[in-house]
Amino acid sequence: MTTTANEADAPTIRPAEDADLLAIFRIEKASFSQPWPFSAFQRYVGEPTFLVAAGDSKILGYVVADIVPNHGRALGHIKDLAVHPSRRGEGIGRQLLLRALNGLQARGVHSVKLEVRESNEPAISLYQEFGFHYFRTVPRYYGDGESALVMIVELD
């Protein structure tokens, strides 16, 4: 069986490990004006929906998702998603989001929420592809004063 260059270069999506944290943190700092602290990522190692995209012996992107209580019904939360700036536009974020949503659904989650900067049109577009819809705006959510859009998707 032969594989195309794209298949051979496709990243592997796997659970994040301690050894990945420095690379994850570097992508975080390159991606966001207000990055999470390193310690925030340490808390999620071992969570089944803290995933990395790995390829070429490097971490190319990551997603952090978990489950939060919500009036007796588990609610999934996409907390952080980023792809290395040099690898954006290759579908890596799409792969990470799909695997995170599937992982949350396998854990009994029926609804997933996330917050996104209202100016982050590429991310909003990606989330809409997965069926996320606008729920509400949180004014001045980010430290620089920008508002966040809360988006939700039903997995049922």
Coordinates of C-alpha atoms in Angstrom, one line a residue:
M1 CA 0.0 0.0 0.0
T2 CA 1.3 3.4 -0.9
T3 CA 0.6 6.6 1.0
T4 CA 0.4 10.1 -0.4
A5 CA 2.7 12.8 1.0
N6 CA -0.3 14.3 2.9
E7 CA -1.0 11.0 4.6
A8 CA 2.6 10.4 5.5
D9 CA 2.9 14.0 6.9
A10 CA -0.4 13.8 8.8
P11 CA 0.1 14.5 12.5
T12 CA -0.6 12.0 15.2
I13 CA -3.2 13.1 17.7
R14 CA -2.4 11.7 21.2
P15 CA -2.8 12.5 24.8
A16 CA -0.5 15.2 26.1
E17 CA 2.4 14.1 28.3
D18 CA 4.7 16.0 30.7
A19 CA 7.5 15.9 28.1
D20 CA 5.2 17.9 25.7
L21 CA 4.6 20.8 28.1
L22 CA 7.4 23.1 27.1
A23 CA 6.5 22.9 23.4
I24 CA 2.8 23.4 24.3
F25 CA 3.7 26.5 26.3
R26 CA 5.8 27.9 23.5
I27 CA 2.9 27.5 21.1
E28 CA 0.6 29.2 23.7
K29 CA 3.0 32.2 24.0
A30 CA 3.3 32.5 20.2
S31 CA -0.5 32.3 19.7
F32 CA -2.0 34.4 22.4
S33 CA -1.4 37.9 23.8
Q34 CA -2.4 36.7 27.2
P35 CA -1.1 33.1 27.4
W36 CA -1.9 30.6 30.1
P37 CA 0.8 30.1 32.6
F38 CA 2.9 26.9 32.3
S39 CA 1.3 25.6 35.5
A40 CA -2.1 25.7 34.0
F41 CA -1.1 23.0 31.5
Q42 CA 0.5 20.9 34.1
R43 CA -2.9 20.5 35.8
Y44 CA -4.5 18.9 32.8
V45 CA -1.8 16.3 32.0
G46 CA -3.5 12.9 32.3
E47 CA -6.9 14.3 31.2
P48 CA -8.2 12.2 28.3
T49 CA -9.1 15.3 26.3
F50 CA -5.8 17.2 26.7
L51 CA -4.5 16.3 23.3
V52 CA -1.5 17.2 21.1
A53 CA -0.9 16.9 17.4
A54 CA 2.6 15.6 16.9
G55 CA 4.6 15.3 13.7
D56 CA 8.2 15.5 12.6
S57 CA 9.2 14.9 16.2
K58 CA 7.6 18.1 17.2
I59 CA 4.4 19.3 18.9
L60 CA 2.3 21.1 16.2
G61 CA -0.7 22.0 18.3
Y62 CA -2.9 21.1 21.2
V63 CA -6.4 21.2 22.7
V64 CA -7.4 21.3 26.3
A65 CA -10.9 20.2 27.0
D66 CA -12.6 19.0 30.2
I67 CA -16.0 18.5 31.8
V68 CA -17.7 20.9 34.1
P69 CA -20.8 20.4 36.3
N70 CA -23.9 22.1 34.9
H71 CA -27.1 21.6 36.9
G72 CA -26.6 17.8 37.1
R73 CA -25.7 17.4 33.5
A74 CA -22.0 17.3 32.4
L75 CA -21.0 20.1 30.1
G76 CA -17.9 19.9 28.0
H77 CA -15.6 22.9 27.8
I78 CA -13.0 23.6 25.2
K79 CA -10.6 25.6 27.3
D80 CA -7.7 26.2 24.9
L81 CA -6.8 25.3 21.3
A82 CA -3.8 26.4 19.3
V83 CA -1.6 25.4 16.4
H84 CA 2.0 26.5 15.9
P85 CA 1.8 29.7 13.7
S86 CA 4.0 28.0 11.0
R87 CA 1.5 25.1 10.7
R88 CA -1.8 26.9 10.6
G89 CA -4.2 26.4 7.7
E90 CA -3.3 22.7 7.4
G91 CA -6.3 21.3 9.2
I92 CA -4.5 20.5 12.5
G93 CA -6.8 22.6 14.6
R94 CA -9.8 20.8 12.9
Q95 CA -8.3 17.4 13.7
L96 CA -7.7 18.4 17.4
L97 CA -11.2 19.8 17.8
L98 CA -12.8 16.7 16.3
R99 CA -10.9 14.4 18.6
A100 CA -11.6 16.5 21.6
L101 CA -15.4 16.6 20.8
N102 CA -15.4 12.8 20.2
G103 CA -13.6 12.3 23.5
L104 CA -16.0 14.4 25.4
Q105 CA -19.0 12.7 23.8
A106 CA -17.5 9.3 24.7
R107 CA -17.4 10.5 28.3
G108 CA -21.2 11.2 28.3
V109 CA -21.1 14.9 27.4
H110 CA -24.1 16.1 25.3
S111 CA -23.2 19.9 25.1
V112 CA -19.9 21.7 24.7
K113 CA -19.1 25.3 25.3
L114 CA -16.1 27.5 24.6
E115 CA -15.1 31.2 24.7
V116 CA -13.5 32.9 21.8
R117 CA -12.3 36.5 21.2
E118 CA -15.0 38.3 19.2
S119 CA -12.2 39.4 16.8
N120 CA -10.9 35.9 16.1
E121 CA -12.7 35.2 12.9
P122 CA -10.7 32.2 11.8
A123 CA -11.5 30.4 15.1
I124 CA -15.1 31.4 15.0
S125 CA -15.4 30.1 11.4
L126 CA -13.8 26.8 12.5
Y127 CA -16.2 26.4 15.4
Q128 CA -19.2 27.1 13.2
E129 CA -18.1 24.3 10.9
F130 CA -18.5 22.0 13.9
G131 CA -22.0 23.3 14.6
F132 CA -21.1 25.7 17.4
H133 CA -23.5 28.7 17.6
Y134 CA -23.4 32.0 19.4
F135 CA -24.9 31.8 22.9
R136 CA -23.9 35.1 24.5
T137 CA -21.2 37.8 24.8
V138 CA -19.1 38.3 27.9
P139 CA -18.0 41.9 27.9
R140 CA -14.3 42.6 28.8
Y141 CA -13.6 38.9 29.2
Y142 CA -10.0 39.3 28.3
G143 CA -7.4 41.4 30.2
D144 CA -7.1 43.8 27.3
G145 CA -10.8 44.6 27.4
E146 CA -11.9 42.5 24.4
S147 CA -15.2 40.7 24.8
A148 CA -15.6 36.9 24.4
L149 CA -18.3 35.1 22.5
V150 CA -19.6 32.1 24.3
M151 CA -20.4 29.4 21.7
I152 CA -22.2 26.1 22.3
V153 CA -22.7 22.9 20.3
E154 CA -25.0 20.0 21.0
L155 CA -23.4 16.6 20.3
D156 CA -26.6 14.5 20.3

